Amino acid sequence: MPELPEVEVVRRGLDRWTTGRTIAAAEVLHPRSVRRHEAGPADFAGRLAGRTVLSPRRRGKYMWLPLRADAEDEPGEALLAHLGMSGQLLVGKPDREREKHLRVRMVFDDDGHDLRFVDQRTFGHLMVADLVPDAFAAGALVPEPIVHIAADPLEDAFDADAFYGALRRRKTGIKRALLDQSLISGVGNIYADEALWRARLHWARPTETMTRAEAVRVLEAAREVMGAALAVGGTSFDSLYVDVDGESGYFERSLEAYGRRDEPCRRCGTPIRRDEFMNRSSYSCPVCQPKPRRARY
DNA sequence: CTTCGTTCCTGTACGC
DNA sequence: TGCGTACAGGAACGAA
């Protein structure tokens, strides 16, 4: 499942393969993949044809390819992408076989490698969006549909004090807060569990009573674990998350909590527990991460 | 306003 | 072998 490190791996791959190239045509094979492009698939394709893509940007789990403006005074646009659960952006020879779940295909005017959006579960999406001023980084631009997405902890624009203040005002549990992309972006179920294990915090720890030291601990843990994952190409549980050339990442072997039900905690040996949480799974160590007396879900 | 449950989707694993 | 069911879960949306 692509979270911040996996999306960053893909962003870097795109930077290498598509930056500066001009899209000749885009073909939408499944309308659901462009459902957030409200003007429809034909408009989506029309807005991309003839446009040159610039160096890709990322915030949290979203990435976007700015499109070179036709004229100086035109509002900027970008091709915005979210991989959802199973989305892949793949680069390869245009004449290779079509993937079973190929949803959108873009070819370039140099007849070189094409760009394909492949997505089994169709939770991901692509759209062309206007760029607007960023609420977090002065002078920067972000696609309008993601102005509500907070800076991620690997950005300079991330404000740890503001994050701590928001935690204290919230009446919820720390994991729910970590997964709330309007508070901190880029963290999904896997890295939330890993960060909480490293910070020795239970997922239901109420945020309104958290100390600054605890907040700093979980933030540092999130940065460390996502940085380490990025360094080895991300986490690939199955073939659903891959780089732009189809390669898997190697971080799965380094996971300490996620997916390790009944396996010994690598700090204390206690079997890792699995709890139901938000209709999904939460993994933690019963000893290192004791459940708080007043838990919040 | 905040908080939280529901919903979308398809392939895999597993019990009977 | 085949069928039904649980599970994987990001984030928009709507209800309370």
mmCIF file of C-alpha atoms (C1' of nucleotides) in Angstrom:
data_model
loop_
_atom_site.group_PDB
_atom_site.id
_atom_site.type_symbol
_atom_site.label_atom_id
_atom_site.label_comp_id
_atom_site.label_asym_id
_atom_site.label_seq_id
_atom_site.Cartn_x
_atom_site.Cartn_y
_atom_site.Cartn_z
ATOM 1 C CA MET A 1 0.000 0.000 0.000
ATOM 2 C CA PRO A 2 1.664 3.161 -1.112
ATOM 3 C CA GLU A 3 2.348 5.633 1.691
ATOM 4 C CA LEU A 4 4.827 8.504 1.706
ATOM 5 C CA PRO A 5 8.032 6.491 1.025
ATOM 6 C CA GLU A 6 6.478 4.485 -1.783
ATOM 7 C CA VAL A 7 5.011 7.582 -3.420
ATOM 8 C CA GLU A 8 8.389 9.313 -3.166
ATOM 9 C CA VAL A 9 10.087 6.370 -4.888
ATOM 10 C CA VAL A 10 7.590 6.671 -7.732
ATOM 11 C CA ARG A 11 8.029 10.460 -7.847
ATOM 12 C CA ARG A 12 11.781 10.061 -8.269
ATOM 13 C CA GLY A 13 11.253 7.517 -11.009
ATOM 14 C CA LEU A 14 8.955 9.902 -12.856
ATOM 15 C CA ASP A 15 11.436 12.728 -12.444
ATOM 16 C CA ARG A 16 13.981 10.595 -14.240
ATOM 17 C CA TRP A 17 11.698 9.342 -17.003
ATOM 18 C CA THR A 18 9.130 12.005 -17.847
ATOM 19 C CA THR A 19 10.432 15.447 -16.866
ATOM 20 C CA GLY A 20 10.636 17.800 -19.832
ATOM 21 C CA ARG A 21 8.768 15.482 -22.183
ATOM 22 C CA THR A 22 5.624 16.455 -24.056
ATOM 23 C CA ILE A 23 2.479 14.339 -23.895
ATOM 24 C CA ALA A 24 1.153 13.540 -27.356
ATOM 25 C CA ALA A 25 -2.065 11.884 -26.186
ATOM 26 C CA ALA A 26 -3.778 10.451 -23.136
ATOM 27 C CA GLU A 27 -6.178 7.526 -23.291
ATOM 28 C CA VAL A 28 -8.620 6.811 -20.458
ATOM 29 C CA LEU A 29 -9.518 3.121 -20.366
ATOM 30 C CA HIS A 30 -11.552 3.246 -17.137
ATOM 31 C CA PRO A 31 -13.565 6.373 -16.257
ATOM 32 C CA ARG A 32 -13.437 5.615 -12.517
ATOM 33 C CA SER A 33 -9.722 6.390 -12.514
ATOM 34 C CA VAL A 34 -10.429 10.006 -13.477
ATOM 35 C CA ARG A 35 -13.664 10.345 -11.451
ATOM 36 C CA ARG A 36 -12.344 13.371 -9.563
ATOM 37 C CA HIS A 37 -11.745 15.173 -12.850
ATOM 38 C CA GLU A 38 -15.237 16.591 -12.888
ATOM 39 C CA ALA A 39 -15.270 17.692 -16.523
ATOM 40 C CA GLY A 40 -14.920 14.044 -17.557
ATOM 41 C CA PRO A 41 -12.445 11.742 -19.312
ATOM 42 C CA ALA A 42 -12.528 13.584 -22.645
ATOM 43 C CA ASP A 43 -11.669 16.891 -20.986
ATOM 44 C CA PHE A 44 -8.931 15.159 -18.968
ATOM 45 C CA ALA A 45 -7.312 13.829 -22.132
ATOM 46 C CA GLY A 46 -7.802 17.118 -23.941
ATOM 47 C CA ARG A 47 -6.043 19.082 -21.219
ATOM 48 C CA LEU A 48 -2.990 16.810 -21.377
ATOM 49 C CA ALA A 49 -2.472 16.575 -25.132
ATOM 50 C CA GLY A 50 0.437 18.738 -26.226
ATOM 51 C CA ARG A 51 1.487 19.655 -22.686
ATOM 52 C CA THR A 52 5.047 19.390 -21.407
ATOM 53 C CA VAL A 53 5.422 17.884 -17.926
ATOM 54 C CA LEU A 54 7.816 19.452 -15.442
ATOM 55 C CA SER A 55 9.606 17.979 -12.435
ATOM 56 C CA PRO A 56 7.101 16.076 -10.243
ATOM 57 C CA ARG A 57 6.240 17.276 -6.735
ATOM 58 C CA ARG A 58 4.806 15.429 -3.770
ATOM 59 C CA ARG A 59 2.942 16.145 -0.564
ATOM 60 C CA GLY A 60 2.091 13.212 1.651
ATOM 61 C CA LYS A 61 0.637 10.518 -0.583
ATOM 62 C CA TYR A 62 -0.247 12.872 -3.417
ATOM 63 C CA MET A 63 2.084 13.704 -6.268
ATOM 64 C CA TRP A 64 1.670 16.012 -9.203
ATOM 65 C CA LEU A 65 3.385 16.823 -12.466
ATOM 66 C CA PRO A 66 3.212 20.551 -13.174
ATOM 67 C CA LEU A 67 2.291 21.276 -16.796
ATOM 68 C CA ARG A 68 4.240 23.969 -18.583
ATOM 69 C CA ALA A 69 1.905 26.903 -19.129
ATOM 70 C CA ASP A 70 1.124 27.855 -22.738
ATOM 71 C CA ALA A 71 1.301 31.556 -21.901
ATOM 72 C CA GLU A 72 2.826 33.548 -19.048
ATOM 73 C CA ASP A 73 -0.443 34.789 -17.618
ATOM 74 C CA GLU A 74 -2.289 31.473 -17.670
ATOM 75 C CA PRO A 75 -3.104 29.889 -14.343
ATOM 76 C CA GLY A 76 -0.815 26.909 -13.819
ATOM 77 C CA GLU A 77 -2.129 23.378 -14.049
ATOM 78 C CA ALA A 78 -0.804 20.003 -12.954
ATOM 79 C CA LEU A 79 -1.502 16.329 -13.486
ATOM 80 C CA LEU A 80 -2.414 15.208 -9.957
ATOM 81 C CA ALA A 81 -2.113 11.559 -8.937
ATOM 82 C CA HIS A 82 -3.060 9.492 -5.895
ATOM 83 C CA LEU A 83 -2.187 5.793 -5.993
ATOM 84 C CA GLY A 84 -4.879 4.759 -3.506
ATOM 85 C CA MET A 85 -4.492 1.134 -2.477
ATOM 86 C CA SER A 86 -3.123 -0.438 -5.600
ATOM 87 C CA GLY A 87 -2.267 2.276 -8.108
ATOM 88 C CA GLN A 88 0.954 2.083 -10.098
ATOM 89 C CA LEU A 89 2.561 4.586 -12.435
ATOM 90 C CA LEU A 90 4.683 2.573 -14.822
ATOM 91 C CA VAL A 91 7.133 3.672 -17.484
ATOM 92 C CA GLY A 92 8.138 1.338 -20.310
ATOM 93 C CA LYS A 93 8.357 0.601 -23.987
ATOM 94 C CA PRO A 94 5.127 1.702 -25.679
ATOM 95 C CA ASP A 95 4.651 -1.574 -27.563
ATOM 96 C CA ARG A 96 4.741 -3.856 -24.514
ATOM 97 C CA GLU A 97 1.666 -5.845 -23.575
ATOM 98 C CA ARG A 98 -1.201 -4.022 -21.889
ATOM 99 C CA GLU A 99 -1.603 -4.773 -18.199
ATOM 100 C CA LYS A 100 -4.892 -6.350 -17.106
ATOM 101 C CA HIS A 101 -5.732 -3.347 -14.926
ATOM 102 C CA LEU A 102 -4.424 -0.618 -17.212
ATOM 103 C CA ARG A 103 -6.634 2.431 -16.565
ATOM 104 C CA VAL A 104 -4.923 5.397 -18.225
ATOM 105 C CA ARG A 105 -2.136 5.522 -20.781
ATOM 106 C CA MET A 106 -0.092 8.535 -21.886
ATOM 107 C CA VAL A 107 2.209 8.581 -24.897
ATOM 108 C CA PHE A 108 4.811 11.238 -25.621
ATOM 109 C CA ASP A 109 5.665 13.128 -28.786
ATOM 110 C CA ASP A 110 9.199 11.666 -28.823
ATOM 111 C CA ASP A 111 7.761 8.139 -29.297
ATOM 112 C CA GLY A 112 9.805 7.025 -26.264
ATOM 113 C CA HIS A 113 8.679 5.209 -23.117
ATOM 114 C CA ASP A 114 5.005 5.665 -22.297
ATOM 115 C CA LEU A 115 3.435 6.353 -18.888
ATOM 116 C CA ARG A 116 0.744 4.001 -17.623
ATOM 117 C CA PHE A 117 -1.618 4.174 -14.658
ATOM 118 C CA VAL A 118 -2.414 0.612 -13.619
ATOM 119 C CA ASP A 119 -4.797 0.147 -10.673
ATOM 120 C CA GLN A 120 -6.424 -3.120 -9.641
ATOM 121 C CA ARG A 121 -8.791 -1.798 -6.948
ATOM 122 C CA THR A 122 -9.430 1.611 -8.535
ATOM 123 C CA PHE A 123 -9.080 3.554 -5.277
ATOM 124 C CA GLY A 124 -6.437 5.702 -6.917
ATOM 125 C CA HIS A 125 -7.132 8.511 -9.338
ATOM 126 C CA LEU A 126 -5.653 10.997 -11.775
ATOM 127 C CA MET A 127 -6.923 14.475 -12.573
ATOM 128 C CA VAL A 128 -5.810 17.737 -14.110
ATOM 129 C CA ALA A 129 -6.086 20.499 -11.507
ATOM 130 C CA ASP A 130 -5.332 24.210 -11.132
ATOM 131 C CA LEU A 131 -2.329 25.222 -9.045
ATOM 132 C CA VAL A 132 -3.012 27.632 -6.174
ATOM 133 C CA PRO A 133 -0.834 29.180 -3.446
ATOM 134 C CA ASP A 134 0.266 26.755 -0.733
ATOM 135 C CA ALA A 135 -1.097 27.377 2.765
ATOM 136 C CA PHE A 136 2.050 25.952 4.380
ATOM 137 C CA ALA A 137 5.032 27.050 2.272
ATOM 138 C CA ALA A 138 5.129 30.694 1.219
ATOM 139 C CA GLY A 139 5.577 31.151 -2.515
ATOM 140 C CA ALA A 140 4.890 27.498 -3.322
ATOM 141 C CA LEU A 141 1.995 26.183 -5.390
ATOM 142 C CA VAL A 142 -0.166 23.121 -4.793
ATOM 143 C CA PRO A 143 -3.064 21.631 -6.761
ATOM 144 C CA GLU A 144 -6.348 23.118 -5.600
ATOM 145 C CA PRO A 145 -7.978 19.776 -4.662
ATOM 146 C CA ILE A 146 -5.294 19.123 -2.036
ATOM 147 C CA VAL A 147 -5.108 22.505 -0.285
ATOM 148 C CA HIS A 148 -6.584 20.793 2.788
ATOM 149 C CA ILE A 149 -3.784 18.204 2.907
ATOM 150 C CA ALA A 150 -1.266 19.095 5.616
ATOM 151 C CA ALA A 151 2.472 19.235 5.004
ATOM 152 C CA ASP A 152 4.187 15.893 5.532
ATOM 153 C CA PRO A 153 6.889 15.374 8.179
ATOM 154 C CA LEU A 154 9.674 15.190 5.597
ATOM 155 C CA GLU A 155 8.884 18.682 4.265
ATOM 156 C CA ASP A 156 10.652 21.823 5.484
ATOM 157 C CA ALA A 157 7.192 23.405 5.681
ATOM 158 C CA PHE A 158 6.082 20.898 8.323
ATOM 159 C CA ASP A 159 5.365 22.740 11.574
ATOM 160 C CA ALA A 160 5.889 20.467 14.593
ATOM 161 C CA ASP A 161 4.552 23.063 17.047
ATOM 162 C CA ALA A 162 1.371 23.463 15.038
ATOM 163 C CA PHE A 163 1.005 19.683 14.901
ATOM 164 C CA TYR A 164 1.379 19.415 18.669
ATOM 165 C CA GLY A 165 -1.174 22.177 19.189
ATOM 166 C CA ALA A 166 -3.626 20.431 16.889
ATOM 167 C CA LEU A 167 -3.130 17.153 18.779
ATOM 168 C CA ARG A 168 -3.949 18.809 22.094
ATOM 169 C CA ARG A 169 -7.131 20.310 20.668
ATOM 170 C CA ARG A 170 -8.287 16.983 19.268
ATOM 171 C CA LYS A 171 -10.473 14.584 21.169
ATOM 172 C CA THR A 172 -9.356 11.368 19.580
ATOM 173 C CA GLY A 173 -6.660 8.683 19.674
ATOM 174 C CA ILE A 174 -3.127 9.197 18.399
ATOM 175 C CA LYS A 175 -3.404 6.712 15.545
ATOM 176 C CA ARG A 176 -6.578 8.289 14.206
ATOM 177 C CA ALA A 177 -4.751 11.630 14.336
ATOM 178 C CA LEU A 178 -1.717 10.235 12.505
ATOM 179 C CA LEU A 179 -3.979 8.949 9.748
ATOM 180 C CA ASP A 180 -5.797 12.286 9.424
ATOM 181 C CA GLN A 181 -4.165 13.832 6.367
ATOM 182 C CA SER A 182 -5.344 17.309 7.354
ATOM 183 C CA LEU A 183 -3.154 17.147 10.481
ATOM 184 C CA ILE A 184 -0.090 15.376 9.094
ATOM 185 C CA SER A 185 0.111 13.821 5.659
ATOM 186 C CA GLY A 186 1.856 10.811 4.193
ATOM 187 C CA VAL A 187 1.298 8.415 7.101
ATOM 188 C CA GLY A 188 -0.880 5.367 6.420
ATOM 189 C CA ASN A 189 -1.703 2.243 8.396
ATOM 190 C CA ILE A 190 1.712 0.616 8.059
ATOM 191 C CA TYR A 191 3.921 3.539 9.050
ATOM 192 C CA ALA A 192 1.472 4.653 11.752
ATOM 193 C CA ASP A 193 1.896 1.280 13.459
ATOM 194 C CA GLU A 194 5.673 1.378 12.954
ATOM 195 C CA ALA A 195 6.012 4.926 14.309
ATOM 196 C CA LEU A 196 3.872 4.120 17.360
ATOM 197 C CA TRP A 197 5.912 0.972 18.065
ATOM 198 C CA ARG A 198 9.146 2.972 17.906
ATOM 199 C CA ALA A 199 7.674 5.718 20.098
ATOM 200 C CA ARG A 200 6.230 3.118 22.531
ATOM 201 C CA LEU A 201 2.755 4.623 22.338
ATOM 202 C CA HIS A 202 -0.535 2.735 22.196
ATOM 203 C CA TRP A 203 -2.725 3.556 19.213
ATOM 204 C CA ALA A 204 -5.643 4.611 21.447
ATOM 205 C CA ARG A 205 -3.583 7.095 23.485
ATOM 206 C CA PRO A 206 -5.774 10.220 23.857
ATOM 207 C CA THR A 207 -4.163 13.111 22.013
ATOM 208 C CA GLU A 208 -5.465 15.855 24.305
ATOM 209 C CA THR A 209 -3.249 14.692 27.174
ATOM 210 C CA MET A 210 -0.127 13.979 25.162
ATOM 211 C CA THR A 211 3.051 15.687 26.275
ATOM 212 C CA ARG A 212 5.240 17.607 23.902
ATOM 213 C CA ALA A 213 7.950 14.998 24.430
ATOM 214 C CA GLU A 214 5.586 12.220 23.348
ATOM 215 C CA ALA A 215 4.519 14.163 20.285
ATOM 216 C CA VAL A 216 8.149 14.798 19.347
ATOM 217 C CA ARG A 217 8.909 11.106 19.893
ATOM 218 C CA VAL A 218 6.198 9.918 17.532
ATOM 219 C CA LEU A 219 7.098 12.548 14.940
ATOM 220 C CA GLU A 220 10.767 11.593 15.038
ATOM 221 C CA ALA A 221 9.797 7.927 14.831
ATOM 222 C CA ALA A 222 7.640 8.612 11.775
ATOM 223 C CA ARG A 223 10.470 10.505 10.084
ATOM 224 C CA GLU A 224 12.987 7.783 10.874
ATOM 225 C CA VAL A 225 10.889 4.851 9.755
ATOM 226 C CA MET A 226 9.712 6.513 6.561
ATOM 227 C CA GLY A 227 13.239 7.683 5.780
ATOM 228 C CA ALA A 228 14.596 4.179 6.287
ATOM 229 C CA ALA A 229 11.874 2.727 4.079
ATOM 230 C CA LEU A 230 12.585 5.274 1.368
ATOM 231 C CA ALA A 231 16.263 4.338 1.417
ATOM 232 C CA VAL A 232 15.444 0.737 0.444
ATOM 233 C CA GLY A 233 12.717 1.467 -2.077
ATOM 234 C CA GLY A 234 9.649 1.312 0.183
ATOM 235 C CA THR A 235 7.469 -1.548 1.440
ATOM 236 C CA SER A 236 6.011 -4.099 -0.991
ATOM 237 C CA PHE A 237 3.700 -6.723 0.529
ATOM 238 C CA ASP A 238 2.531 -8.039 -2.748
ATOM 239 C CA SER A 239 3.098 -6.992 -6.317
ATOM 240 C CA LEU A 240 0.686 -4.078 -5.904
ATOM 241 C CA TYR A 241 3.288 -1.531 -4.922
ATOM 242 C CA VAL A 242 6.173 -1.149 -7.361
ATOM 243 C CA ASP A 243 8.510 1.510 -8.702
ATOM 244 C CA VAL A 244 7.964 2.996 -12.182
ATOM 245 C CA ASP A 245 9.976 0.132 -13.655
ATOM 246 C CA GLY A 246 8.040 -2.564 -11.794
ATOM 247 C CA GLU A 247 10.613 -3.173 -9.031
ATOM 248 C CA SER A 248 9.518 -3.965 -5.452
ATOM 249 C CA GLY A 249 10.921 -2.332 -2.312
ATOM 250 C CA TYR A 250 12.664 -4.165 0.500
ATOM 251 C CA PHE A 251 11.358 -2.579 3.693
ATOM 252 C CA GLU A 252 8.877 -5.330 4.552
ATOM 253 C CA ARG A 253 11.642 -7.312 6.233
ATOM 254 C CA SER A 254 12.340 -4.355 8.530
ATOM 255 C CA LEU A 255 8.800 -3.954 9.867
ATOM 256 C CA GLU A 256 8.633 -4.292 13.659
ATOM 257 C CA ALA A 257 4.873 -4.318 14.254
ATOM 258 C CA TYR A 258 2.733 -4.218 11.113
ATOM 259 C CA GLY A 259 1.609 -7.659 9.979
ATOM 260 C CA ARG A 260 3.511 -9.435 12.792
ATOM 261 C CA ARG A 261 0.571 -10.822 14.777
ATOM 262 C CA ASP A 262 1.722 -13.407 17.387
ATOM 263 C CA GLU A 263 5.357 -12.948 16.378
ATOM 264 C CA PRO A 264 7.763 -11.851 19.143
ATOM 265 C CA CYS A 265 8.339 -8.144 19.688
ATOM 266 C CA ARG A 266 11.937 -7.487 18.735
ATOM 267 C CA ARG A 267 12.426 -5.392 21.887
ATOM 268 C CA CYS A 268 10.855 -7.565 24.584
ATOM 269 C CA GLY A 269 9.799 -10.860 22.993
ATOM 270 C CA THR A 270 6.092 -10.505 23.816
ATOM 271 C CA PRO A 271 3.832 -11.661 20.967
ATOM 272 C CA ILE A 272 2.598 -8.747 18.864
ATOM 273 C CA ARG A 273 -1.166 -8.252 19.183
ATOM 274 C CA ARG A 274 -3.642 -7.348 16.480
ATOM 275 C CA ASP A 275 -6.617 -5.122 17.298
ATOM 276 C CA GLU A 276 -9.603 -4.129 15.225
ATOM 277 C CA PHE A 277 -9.454 -0.420 14.548
ATOM 278 C CA MET A 278 -11.442 1.685 12.049
ATOM 279 C CA ASN A 279 -12.489 -1.532 10.272
ATOM 280 C CA ARG A 280 -8.854 -2.450 9.741
ATOM 281 C CA SER A 281 -5.916 -3.800 11.683
ATOM 282 C CA SER A 282 -3.648 -2.269 14.256
ATOM 283 C CA TYR A 283 -0.512 -4.077 15.401
ATOM 284 C CA SER A 284 1.307 -3.271 18.623
ATOM 285 C CA CYS A 285 3.303 -4.748 21.481
ATOM 286 C CA PRO A 286 1.190 -5.340 24.624
ATOM 287 C CA VAL A 287 4.176 -4.627 26.885
ATOM 288 C CA CYS A 288 6.038 -1.825 25.102
ATOM 289 C CA GLN A 289 2.776 -0.103 24.154
ATOM 290 C CA PRO A 290 0.410 -0.611 27.105
ATOM 291 C CA LYS A 291 -3.196 0.343 26.572
ATOM 292 C CA PRO A 292 -4.012 3.637 28.320
ATOM 293 C CA ARG A 293 -6.576 3.608 31.120
ATOM 294 C CA ARG A 294 -8.705 6.080 29.225
ATOM 295 C CA ALA A 295 -8.428 4.970 25.639
ATOM 296 C CA ARG A 296 -9.813 6.912 22.701
ATOM 297 C CA TYR A 297 -10.770 5.250 19.486
ATOM 298 C "C1'" DC B 1 -17.648 23.171 14.080
ATOM 299 C "C1'" DT B 2 -15.731 18.157 15.242
ATOM 300 C "C1'" DT B 3 -15.828 13.272 15.233
ATOM 301 C "C1'" DC B 4 -16.652 8.904 13.308
ATOM 302 C "C1'" DG B 5 -18.948 5.229 10.456
ATOM 303 C "C1'" DT B 6 -19.801 3.965 5.647
ATOM 304 C "C1'" DT B 7 -18.550 3.405 1.068
ATOM 305 C "C1'" DC B 8 -16.025 2.536 -3.112
ATOM 306 C "C1'" DC B 9 -13.131 -1.824 -5.552
ATOM 307 C "C1'" DT B 10 -10.896 -6.582 -6.834
ATOM 308 C "C1'" DG B 11 -7.817 -10.373 -5.845
ATOM 309 C "C1'" DT B 12 -6.118 -13.615 -2.493
ATOM 310 C "C1'" DA B 13 -6.438 -16.710 1.382
ATOM 311 C "C1'" DC B 14 -8.891 -19.854 3.889
ATOM 312 C "C1'" DG B 15 -12.612 -22.772 6.113
ATOM 313 C "C1'" DC B 16 -16.063 -26.037 5.192
ATOM 314 C "C1'" DT C 1 -13.106 -28.671 -6.401
ATOM 315 C "C1'" DG C 2 -16.065 -25.019 -5.340
ATOM 316 C "C1'" DC C 3 -18.366 -21.851 -2.806
ATOM 317 C "C1'" DG C 4 -18.858 -18.219 0.608
ATOM 318 C "C1'" DT C 5 -16.597 -15.028 3.529
ATOM 319 C "C1'" DA C 6 -12.962 -12.149 5.563
ATOM 320 C "C1'" DC C 7 -9.428 -9.173 4.560
ATOM 321 C "C1'" DA C 8 -6.346 -5.660 2.447
ATOM 322 C "C1'" DG C 9 -7.528 0.071 3.347
ATOM 323 C "C1'" DG C 10 -7.164 5.925 1.513
ATOM 324 C "C1'" DA C 11 -10.041 9.398 1.808
ATOM 325 C "C1'" DA C 12 -14.450 11.607 0.348
ATOM 326 C "C1'" DC C 13 -18.711 11.913 2.175
ATOM 327 C "C1'" DG C 14 -22.570 12.333 5.202
ATOM 328 C "C1'" DA C 15 -24.642 11.685 9.704
ATOM 329 C "C1'" DA C 16 -24.764 12.863 14.448
#
